[in-house]
Amino acid sequence: MSASLNYKSFSKEQQTMDNLEKQLICPICLEMFTKPVVILPCQHNLCRKCASDIFQASNPYLPTRGGTTVASGGRFRCPSCRHEVVLDRHGIYGLQRNLLVENIIDIYKQESTRPEKKSDQPMCEEHEDERINIYCLNCEVPTCSLCKVFGAHKDCQVAPLTHVFQRQKSELSDGIAVLVGSNDRVQGVISQLESTCKTIETGFENSPLQRQAAASGSGNGADSEPARHVFSFSWLNSLNE
């Protein structure tokens, strides 16, 4: 239940950040406002550079210097509501900066760079607000600090959950390495046995005893199979000698 509440809280925070980001998008460049941000008489905001671009596009015959209009006065329309903005002798630089929006942008960027909260953080069933952060060595179960102090594990030995995790992970890795090594050795022994059996079978089939057994077996019919086993054991005994 606590994990579900944490997930809902995380989703709500993420939705709030997404809604805030939408309010910080410039309608011209479609990016987050670039400081300085200017506020128009209609209360809409623009990047100063975007406002300058709109002004130049609306007044193409005004003199410019370095891409910026240097003439005083002029007018253009707000791209959001089409309200006519009349500039004074300072031109675009006469528009008031929206310091509040600039501060909100700074805060938003700081929050966006923080590590995301994990919604799957395990919580104690007995103490819903406590994270599971220790491991009971006696009961071999993870638990929380309050369970150690006041709860069912107050008389047990505990260790930090991260330490136990690393130790068990190391032990498991070592066990896997041993199993892999043992498997390689077993496969090697099996290959040697198969090769030895193949060599024995090939040598027996080409031995004089086998040829003699085959010749006698063709004449005796039903007695050929027992004779084959007799000669097989005789040939193996000769190899051992």
PDB file of C-alpha atoms in Angstrom:
ATOM      1  CA  MET A   1       0.000   0.000   0.000  1.00  0.00           C
ATOM      2  CA  SER A   2       2.809   2.393   0.898  1.00  0.00           C
ATOM      3  CA  ALA A   3       4.565   1.642  -2.391  1.00  0.00           C
ATOM      4  CA  SER A   4       1.360   2.531  -4.228  1.00  0.00           C
ATOM      5  CA  LEU A   5       1.114   5.836  -2.343  1.00  0.00           C
ATOM      6  CA  ASN A   6       4.735   6.618  -3.152  1.00  0.00           C
ATOM      7  CA  TYR A   7       4.112   5.918  -6.819  1.00  0.00           C
ATOM      8  CA  LYS A   8       1.041   8.167  -6.866  1.00  0.00           C
ATOM      9  CA  SER A   9       2.985  10.940  -5.153  1.00  0.00           C
ATOM     10  CA  PHE A  10       5.820  10.585  -7.644  1.00  0.00           C
ATOM     11  CA  SER A  11       3.391  10.653 -10.588  1.00  0.00           C
ATOM     12  CA  LYS A  12       1.705  13.777  -9.226  1.00  0.00           C
ATOM     13  CA  GLU A  13       5.045  15.552  -8.828  1.00  0.00           C
ATOM     14  CA  GLN A  14       6.076  14.574 -12.348  1.00  0.00           C
ATOM     15  CA  GLN A  15       2.774  15.831 -13.744  1.00  0.00           C
ATOM     16  CA  THR A  16       3.248  19.139 -11.920  1.00  0.00           C
ATOM     17  CA  MET A  17       6.722  19.543 -13.410  1.00  0.00           C
ATOM     18  CA  ASP A  18       5.400  18.754 -16.888  1.00  0.00           C
ATOM     19  CA  ASN A  19       2.629  21.342 -16.546  1.00  0.00           C
ATOM     20  CA  LEU A  20       5.124  23.916 -15.321  1.00  0.00           C
ATOM     21  CA  GLU A  21       7.408  23.240 -18.268  1.00  0.00           C
ATOM     22  CA  LYS A  22       4.545  23.909 -20.679  1.00  0.00           C
ATOM     23  CA  GLN A  23       4.082  27.350 -19.114  1.00  0.00           C
ATOM     24  CA  LEU A  24       7.764  28.130 -19.621  1.00  0.00           C
ATOM     25  CA  ILE A  25       7.799  27.486 -23.380  1.00  0.00           C
ATOM     26  CA  CYS A  26       8.319  30.457 -25.670  1.00  0.00           C
ATOM     27  CA  PRO A  27       5.615  30.601 -28.398  1.00  0.00           C
ATOM     28  CA  ILE A  28       8.212  31.639 -30.995  1.00  0.00           C
ATOM     29  CA  CYS A  29      11.213  29.326 -30.588  1.00  0.00           C
ATOM     30  CA  LEU A  30       9.109  26.624 -28.863  1.00  0.00           C
ATOM     31  CA  GLU A  31      11.925  26.159 -26.362  1.00  0.00           C
ATOM     32  CA  MET A  32      12.132  27.080 -22.718  1.00  0.00           C
ATOM     33  CA  PHE A  33      12.449  30.840 -22.298  1.00  0.00           C
ATOM     34  CA  THR A  34      15.990  32.087 -22.726  1.00  0.00           C
ATOM     35  CA  LYS A  35      16.964  34.892 -20.410  1.00  0.00           C
ATOM     36  CA  PRO A  36      16.391  37.755 -20.517  1.00  0.00           C
ATOM     37  CA  VAL A  37      12.620  37.226 -20.635  1.00  0.00           C
ATOM     38  CA  VAL A  38      10.444  40.242 -21.435  1.00  0.00           C
ATOM     39  CA  ILE A  39       6.806  40.703 -20.511  1.00  0.00           C
ATOM     40  CA  LEU A  40       4.480  42.391 -22.985  1.00  0.00           C
ATOM     41  CA  PRO A  41       1.682  44.809 -22.048  1.00  0.00           C
ATOM     42  CA  CYS A  42      -0.776  41.942 -22.607  1.00  0.00           C
ATOM     43  CA  GLN A  43       1.084  39.971 -19.883  1.00  0.00           C
ATOM     44  CA  HIS A  44       2.461  37.364 -22.277  1.00  0.00           C
ATOM     45  CA  ASN A  45       6.174  36.562 -22.167  1.00  0.00           C
ATOM     46  CA  LEU A  46       8.835  36.222 -24.840  1.00  0.00           C
ATOM     47  CA  CYS A  47      12.545  35.685 -25.015  1.00  0.00           C
ATOM     48  CA  ARG A  48      14.039  39.090 -25.719  1.00  0.00           C
ATOM     49  CA  LYS A  49      15.760  37.658 -28.785  1.00  0.00           C
ATOM     50  CA  CYS A  50      12.458  36.255 -30.083  1.00  0.00           C
ATOM     51  CA  ALA A  51      10.742  39.599 -29.445  1.00  0.00           C
ATOM     52  CA  SER A  52      13.506  41.286 -31.428  1.00  0.00           C
ATOM     53  CA  ASP A  53      13.039  38.824 -34.296  1.00  0.00           C
ATOM     54  CA  ILE A  54       9.291  39.514 -34.397  1.00  0.00           C
ATOM     55  CA  PHE A  55       9.894  43.250 -34.323  1.00  0.00           C
ATOM     56  CA  GLN A  56      12.375  43.054 -37.197  1.00  0.00           C
ATOM     57  CA  ALA A  57       9.998  40.875 -39.224  1.00  0.00           C
ATOM     58  CA  SER A  58       7.197  43.403 -38.652  1.00  0.00           C
ATOM     59  CA  ASN A  59       9.456  46.357 -39.481  1.00  0.00           C
ATOM     60  CA  PRO A  60      11.788  45.106 -42.224  1.00  0.00           C
ATOM     61  CA  TYR A  61      12.781  48.595 -43.398  1.00  0.00           C
ATOM     62  CA  LEU A  62      14.096  49.862 -40.078  1.00  0.00           C
ATOM     63  CA  PRO A  63      17.911  50.134 -39.825  1.00  0.00           C
ATOM     64  CA  THR A  64      19.698  47.311 -37.980  1.00  0.00           C
ATOM     65  CA  ARG A  65      23.161  46.818 -36.513  1.00  0.00           C
ATOM     66  CA  GLY A  66      24.554  43.358 -35.858  1.00  0.00           C
ATOM     67  CA  GLY A  67      21.142  41.803 -36.477  1.00  0.00           C
ATOM     68  CA  THR A  68      19.414  44.100 -33.943  1.00  0.00           C
ATOM     69  CA  THR A  69      17.083  46.944 -34.837  1.00  0.00           C
ATOM     70  CA  VAL A  70      18.572  50.238 -33.680  1.00  0.00           C
ATOM     71  CA  ALA A  71      15.649  52.522 -34.491  1.00  0.00           C
ATOM     72  CA  SER A  72      13.522  53.822 -31.628  1.00  0.00           C
ATOM     73  CA  GLY A  73       9.795  53.219 -31.401  1.00  0.00           C
ATOM     74  CA  GLY A  74       7.877  50.834 -33.582  1.00  0.00           C
ATOM     75  CA  ARG A  75       5.204  48.235 -33.036  1.00  0.00           C
ATOM     76  CA  PHE A  76       4.452  44.532 -33.471  1.00  0.00           C
ATOM     77  CA  ARG A  77       1.750  42.097 -32.450  1.00  0.00           C
ATOM     78  CA  CYS A  78       1.898  39.565 -29.637  1.00  0.00           C
ATOM     79  CA  PRO A  79       2.154  36.070 -31.170  1.00  0.00           C
ATOM     80  CA  SER A  80      -0.164  34.651 -28.488  1.00  0.00           C
ATOM     81  CA  CYS A  81      -3.115  37.050 -28.472  1.00  0.00           C
ATOM     82  CA  ARG A  82      -2.354  39.374 -31.431  1.00  0.00           C
ATOM     83  CA  HIS A  83      -2.434  42.408 -29.139  1.00  0.00           C
ATOM     84  CA  GLU A  84      -0.534  45.311 -30.667  1.00  0.00           C
ATOM     85  CA  VAL A  85       2.606  46.171 -28.731  1.00  0.00           C
ATOM     86  CA  VAL A  86       3.769  49.762 -29.117  1.00  0.00           C
ATOM     87  CA  LEU A  87       7.421  50.338 -28.263  1.00  0.00           C
ATOM     88  CA  ASP A  88       8.872  53.515 -26.827  1.00  0.00           C
ATOM     89  CA  ARG A  89      12.121  55.152 -27.843  1.00  0.00           C
ATOM     90  CA  HIS A  90      14.136  52.323 -26.273  1.00  0.00           C
ATOM     91  CA  GLY A  91      12.623  49.776 -28.644  1.00  0.00           C
ATOM     92  CA  ILE A  92      12.766  46.129 -27.526  1.00  0.00           C
ATOM     93  CA  TYR A  93      15.054  47.094 -24.650  1.00  0.00           C
ATOM     94  CA  GLY A  94      12.264  49.236 -23.270  1.00  0.00           C
ATOM     95  CA  LEU A  95      10.179  46.141 -22.503  1.00  0.00           C
ATOM     96  CA  GLN A  96      10.226  45.151 -18.857  1.00  0.00           C
ATOM     97  CA  ARG A  97      12.070  41.990 -17.870  1.00  0.00           C
ATOM     98  CA  ASN A  98      10.017  39.335 -16.131  1.00  0.00           C
ATOM     99  CA  LEU A  99      12.352  38.456 -13.264  1.00  0.00           C
ATOM    100  CA  LEU A 100       9.738  36.179 -11.704  1.00  0.00           C
ATOM    101  CA  VAL A 101       9.660  33.923 -14.761  1.00  0.00           C
ATOM    102  CA  GLU A 102      13.457  33.933 -14.917  1.00  0.00           C
ATOM    103  CA  ASN A 103      13.645  32.810 -11.282  1.00  0.00           C
ATOM    104  CA  ILE A 104      11.073  30.078 -11.908  1.00  0.00           C
ATOM    105  CA  ILE A 105      13.164  28.841 -14.837  1.00  0.00           C
ATOM    106  CA  ASP A 106      16.243  28.635 -12.605  1.00  0.00           C
ATOM    107  CA  ILE A 107      14.332  26.671  -9.952  1.00  0.00           C
ATOM    108  CA  TYR A 108      12.852  24.348 -12.568  1.00  0.00           C
ATOM    109  CA  LYS A 109      16.273  23.568 -14.010  1.00  0.00           C
ATOM    110  CA  GLN A 110      17.644  22.825 -10.547  1.00  0.00           C
ATOM    111  CA  GLU A 111      14.774  20.443  -9.805  1.00  0.00           C
ATOM    112  CA  SER A 112      15.133  18.761 -13.194  1.00  0.00           C
ATOM    113  CA  THR A 113      18.798  17.947 -12.575  1.00  0.00           C
ATOM    114  CA  ARG A 114      18.105  16.171  -9.289  1.00  0.00           C
ATOM    115  CA  PRO A 115      18.100  12.347  -9.321  1.00  0.00           C
ATOM    116  CA  GLU A 116      14.650  10.908  -9.826  1.00  0.00           C
ATOM    117  CA  LYS A 117      12.985   9.440  -6.791  1.00  0.00           C
ATOM    118  CA  LYS A 118      12.549   5.707  -6.929  1.00  0.00           C
ATOM    119  CA  SER A 119       8.919   4.744  -6.617  1.00  0.00           C
ATOM    120  CA  ASP A 120       9.742   1.103  -5.863  1.00  0.00           C
ATOM    121  CA  GLN A 121      11.565   1.794  -2.586  1.00  0.00           C
ATOM    122  CA  PRO A 122      10.565  -1.082  -0.261  1.00  0.00           C
ATOM    123  CA  MET A 123       8.784   0.033   2.885  1.00  0.00           C
ATOM    124  CA  CYS A 124       8.196  -1.817   6.129  1.00  0.00           C
ATOM    125  CA  GLU A 125       4.785  -3.456   6.473  1.00  0.00           C
ATOM    126  CA  GLU A 126       4.684  -2.816  10.223  1.00  0.00           C
ATOM    127  CA  HIS A 127       5.890   0.800  10.017  1.00  0.00           C
ATOM    128  CA  GLU A 128       4.596   2.276   6.761  1.00  0.00           C
ATOM    129  CA  ASP A 129       6.779   5.384   6.879  1.00  0.00           C
ATOM    130  CA  GLU A 130      10.007   3.453   7.439  1.00  0.00           C
ATOM    131  CA  ARG A 131      12.224   2.169   4.658  1.00  0.00           C
ATOM    132  CA  ILE A 132      13.615  -1.348   4.791  1.00  0.00           C
ATOM    133  CA  ASN A 133      17.308  -0.694   5.363  1.00  0.00           C
ATOM    134  CA  ILE A 134      18.676  -3.496   7.581  1.00  0.00           C
ATOM    135  CA  TYR A 135      18.846  -7.286   7.458  1.00  0.00           C
ATOM    136  CA  CYS A 136      18.050  -9.581  10.373  1.00  0.00           C
ATOM    137  CA  LEU A 137      20.811 -12.187  10.522  1.00  0.00           C
ATOM    138  CA  ASN A 138      18.838 -14.464  12.848  1.00  0.00           C
ATOM    139  CA  CYS A 139      15.564 -14.505  10.903  1.00  0.00           C
ATOM    140  CA  GLU A 140      17.276 -13.947   7.527  1.00  0.00           C
ATOM    141  CA  VAL A 141      14.763 -11.319   6.424  1.00  0.00           C
ATOM    142  CA  PRO A 142      15.089  -7.608   5.564  1.00  0.00           C
ATOM    143  CA  THR A 143      13.462  -5.207   8.000  1.00  0.00           C
ATOM    144  CA  CYS A 144      13.473  -1.589   9.190  1.00  0.00           C
ATOM    145  CA  SER A 145      15.210   0.204  12.031  1.00  0.00           C
ATOM    146  CA  LEU A 146      12.052   0.522  14.139  1.00  0.00           C
ATOM    147  CA  CYS A 147      11.538  -3.240  14.004  1.00  0.00           C
ATOM    148  CA  LYS A 148      15.018  -3.610  15.470  1.00  0.00           C
ATOM    149  CA  VAL A 149      14.416  -1.069  18.242  1.00  0.00           C
ATOM    150  CA  PHE A 150      10.791  -1.757  19.173  1.00  0.00           C
ATOM    151  CA  GLY A 151       9.520  -4.603  17.020  1.00  0.00           C
ATOM    152  CA  ALA A 152       9.919  -8.308  16.425  1.00  0.00           C
ATOM    153  CA  HIS A 153      13.677  -8.131  15.769  1.00  0.00           C
ATOM    154  CA  LYS A 154      14.765  -6.200  18.861  1.00  0.00           C
ATOM    155  CA  ASP A 155      16.673  -9.229  20.232  1.00  0.00           C
ATOM    156  CA  CYS A 156      18.205 -10.211  16.881  1.00  0.00           C
ATOM    157  CA  GLN A 157      21.512  -9.400  15.278  1.00  0.00           C
ATOM    158  CA  VAL A 158      21.221  -7.137  12.262  1.00  0.00           C
ATOM    159  CA  ALA A 159      23.479  -5.704   9.570  1.00  0.00           C
ATOM    160  CA  PRO A 160      23.082  -2.936   6.977  1.00  0.00           C
ATOM    161  CA  LEU A 161      21.078  -4.222   4.054  1.00  0.00           C
ATOM    162  CA  THR A 162      23.618  -2.974   1.516  1.00  0.00           C
ATOM    163  CA  HIS A 163      26.460  -4.862   3.221  1.00  0.00           C
ATOM    164  CA  VAL A 164      24.485  -8.105   3.274  1.00  0.00           C
ATOM    165  CA  PHE A 165      23.512  -7.624  -0.344  1.00  0.00           C
ATOM    166  CA  GLN A 166      27.112  -7.115  -1.437  1.00  0.00           C
ATOM    167  CA  ARG A 167      28.306 -10.130   0.567  1.00  0.00           C
ATOM    168  CA  GLN A 168      25.619 -12.438  -0.783  1.00  0.00           C
ATOM    169  CA  LYS A 169      26.180 -11.139  -4.286  1.00  0.00           C
ATOM    170  CA  SER A 170      29.899 -11.888  -3.972  1.00  0.00           C
ATOM    171  CA  GLU A 171      29.201 -15.372  -2.605  1.00  0.00           C
ATOM    172  CA  LEU A 172      26.773 -16.073  -5.423  1.00  0.00           C
ATOM    173  CA  SER A 173      29.278 -14.892  -8.030  1.00  0.00           C
ATOM    174  CA  ASP A 174      31.974 -17.120  -6.526  1.00  0.00           C
ATOM    175  CA  GLY A 175      29.584 -20.083  -6.499  1.00  0.00           C
ATOM    176  CA  ILE A 176      28.689 -19.528 -10.137  1.00  0.00           C
ATOM    177  CA  ALA A 177      32.386 -19.344 -11.044  1.00  0.00           C
ATOM    178  CA  VAL A 178      33.034 -22.654  -9.252  1.00  0.00           C
ATOM    179  CA  LEU A 179      30.113 -24.309 -11.040  1.00  0.00           C
ATOM    180  CA  VAL A 180      31.311 -23.051 -14.410  1.00  0.00           C
ATOM    181  CA  GLY A 181      34.820 -24.339 -13.720  1.00  0.00           C
ATOM    182  CA  SER A 182      33.493 -27.717 -12.562  1.00  0.00           C
ATOM    183  CA  ASN A 183      31.298 -27.981 -15.631  1.00  0.00           C
ATOM    184  CA  ASP A 184      34.295 -27.322 -17.882  1.00  0.00           C
ATOM    185  CA  ARG A 185      36.284 -30.056 -16.150  1.00  0.00           C
ATOM    186  CA  VAL A 186      33.392 -32.529 -16.368  1.00  0.00           C
ATOM    187  CA  GLN A 187      32.958 -31.781 -20.061  1.00  0.00           C
ATOM    188  CA  GLY A 188      36.680 -32.360 -20.561  1.00  0.00           C
ATOM    189  CA  VAL A 189      36.529 -35.738 -18.806  1.00  0.00           C
ATOM    190  CA  ILE A 190      33.472 -36.729 -20.844  1.00  0.00           C
ATOM    191  CA  SER A 191      35.273 -35.811 -24.061  1.00  0.00           C
ATOM    192  CA  GLN A 192      38.297 -37.892 -23.032  1.00  0.00           C
ATOM    193  CA  LEU A 193      36.103 -40.886 -22.169  1.00  0.00           C
ATOM    194  CA  GLU A 194      34.262 -40.639 -25.473  1.00  0.00           C
ATOM    195  CA  SER A 195      37.556 -40.460 -27.345  1.00  0.00           C
ATOM    196  CA  THR A 196      38.921 -43.454 -25.403  1.00  0.00           C
ATOM    197  CA  CYS A 197      35.789 -45.510 -26.075  1.00  0.00           C
ATOM    198  CA  LYS A 198      35.958 -44.683 -29.758  1.00  0.00           C
ATOM    199  CA  THR A 199      39.617 -45.691 -29.889  1.00  0.00           C
ATOM    200  CA  ILE A 200      38.876 -48.980 -28.115  1.00  0.00           C
ATOM    201  CA  GLU A 201      35.990 -49.791 -30.444  1.00  0.00           C
ATOM    202  CA  THR A 202      38.059 -49.002 -33.522  1.00  0.00           C
ATOM    203  CA  GLY A 203      41.005 -51.082 -32.276  1.00  0.00           C
ATOM    204  CA  PHE A 204      38.802 -54.015 -31.374  1.00  0.00           C
ATOM    205  CA  GLU A 205      37.072 -54.072 -34.744  1.00  0.00           C
ATOM    206  CA  ASN A 206      40.453 -54.201 -36.499  1.00  0.00           C
ATOM    207  CA  SER A 207      42.001 -56.803 -34.165  1.00  0.00           C
ATOM    208  CA  PRO A 208      42.800 -60.371 -35.348  1.00  0.00           C
ATOM    209  CA  LEU A 209      40.636 -61.799 -32.579  1.00  0.00           C
ATOM    210  CA  GLN A 210      37.611 -59.904 -33.859  1.00  0.00           C
ATOM    211  CA  ARG A 211      38.214 -61.030 -37.420  1.00  0.00           C
ATOM    212  CA  GLN A 212      38.570 -64.614 -36.217  1.00  0.00           C
ATOM    213  CA  ALA A 213      35.382 -64.297 -34.168  1.00  0.00           C
ATOM    214  CA  ALA A 214      33.540 -62.902 -37.163  1.00  0.00           C
ATOM    215  CA  ALA A 215      34.739 -65.769 -39.343  1.00  0.00           C
ATOM    216  CA  SER A 216      33.762 -68.424 -36.822  1.00  0.00           C
ATOM    217  CA  GLY A 217      30.482 -66.696 -36.094  1.00  0.00           C
ATOM    218  CA  SER A 218      29.440 -66.807 -39.719  1.00  0.00           C
ATOM    219  CA  GLY A 219      29.703 -70.577 -39.587  1.00  0.00           C
ATOM    220  CA  ASN A 220      28.144 -71.138 -36.168  1.00  0.00           C
ATOM    221  CA  GLY A 221      25.095 -68.893 -36.539  1.00  0.00           C
ATOM    222  CA  ALA A 222      23.567 -68.455 -33.085  1.00  0.00           C
ATOM    223  CA  ASP A 223      26.920 -68.968 -31.325  1.00  0.00           C
ATOM    224  CA  SER A 224      28.454 -65.882 -32.959  1.00  0.00           C
ATOM    225  CA  GLU A 225      27.292 -63.388 -30.286  1.00  0.00           C
ATOM    226  CA  PRO A 226      28.734 -65.266 -27.247  1.00  0.00           C
ATOM    227  CA  ALA A 227      31.960 -65.802 -29.138  1.00  0.00           C
ATOM    228  CA  ARG A 228      32.152 -62.066 -29.831  1.00  0.00           C
ATOM    229  CA  HIS A 229      31.962 -61.265 -26.118  1.00  0.00           C
ATOM    230  CA  VAL A 230      34.596 -63.874 -25.274  1.00  0.00           C
ATOM    231  CA  PHE A 231      37.036 -62.424 -27.764  1.00  0.00           C
ATOM    232  CA  SER A 232      36.173 -58.909 -26.640  1.00  0.00           C
ATOM    233  CA  PHE A 233      37.188 -59.671 -23.073  1.00  0.00           C
ATOM    234  CA  SER A 234      40.294 -61.463 -24.285  1.00  0.00           C
ATOM    235  CA  TRP A 235      41.332 -58.464 -26.343  1.00  0.00           C
ATOM    236  CA  LEU A 236      40.724 -56.031 -23.453  1.00  0.00           C
ATOM    237  CA  ASN A 237      42.820 -58.229 -21.162  1.00  0.00           C
ATOM    238  CA  SER A 238      45.618 -58.161 -23.701  1.00  0.00           C
ATOM    239  CA  LEU A 239      45.485 -54.339 -23.673  1.00  0.00           C
ATOM    240  CA  ASN A 240      45.737 -54.251 -19.882  1.00  0.00           C
ATOM    241  CA  GLU A 241      48.797 -56.496 -19.971  1.00  0.00           C
TER     242      GLU A 241
END
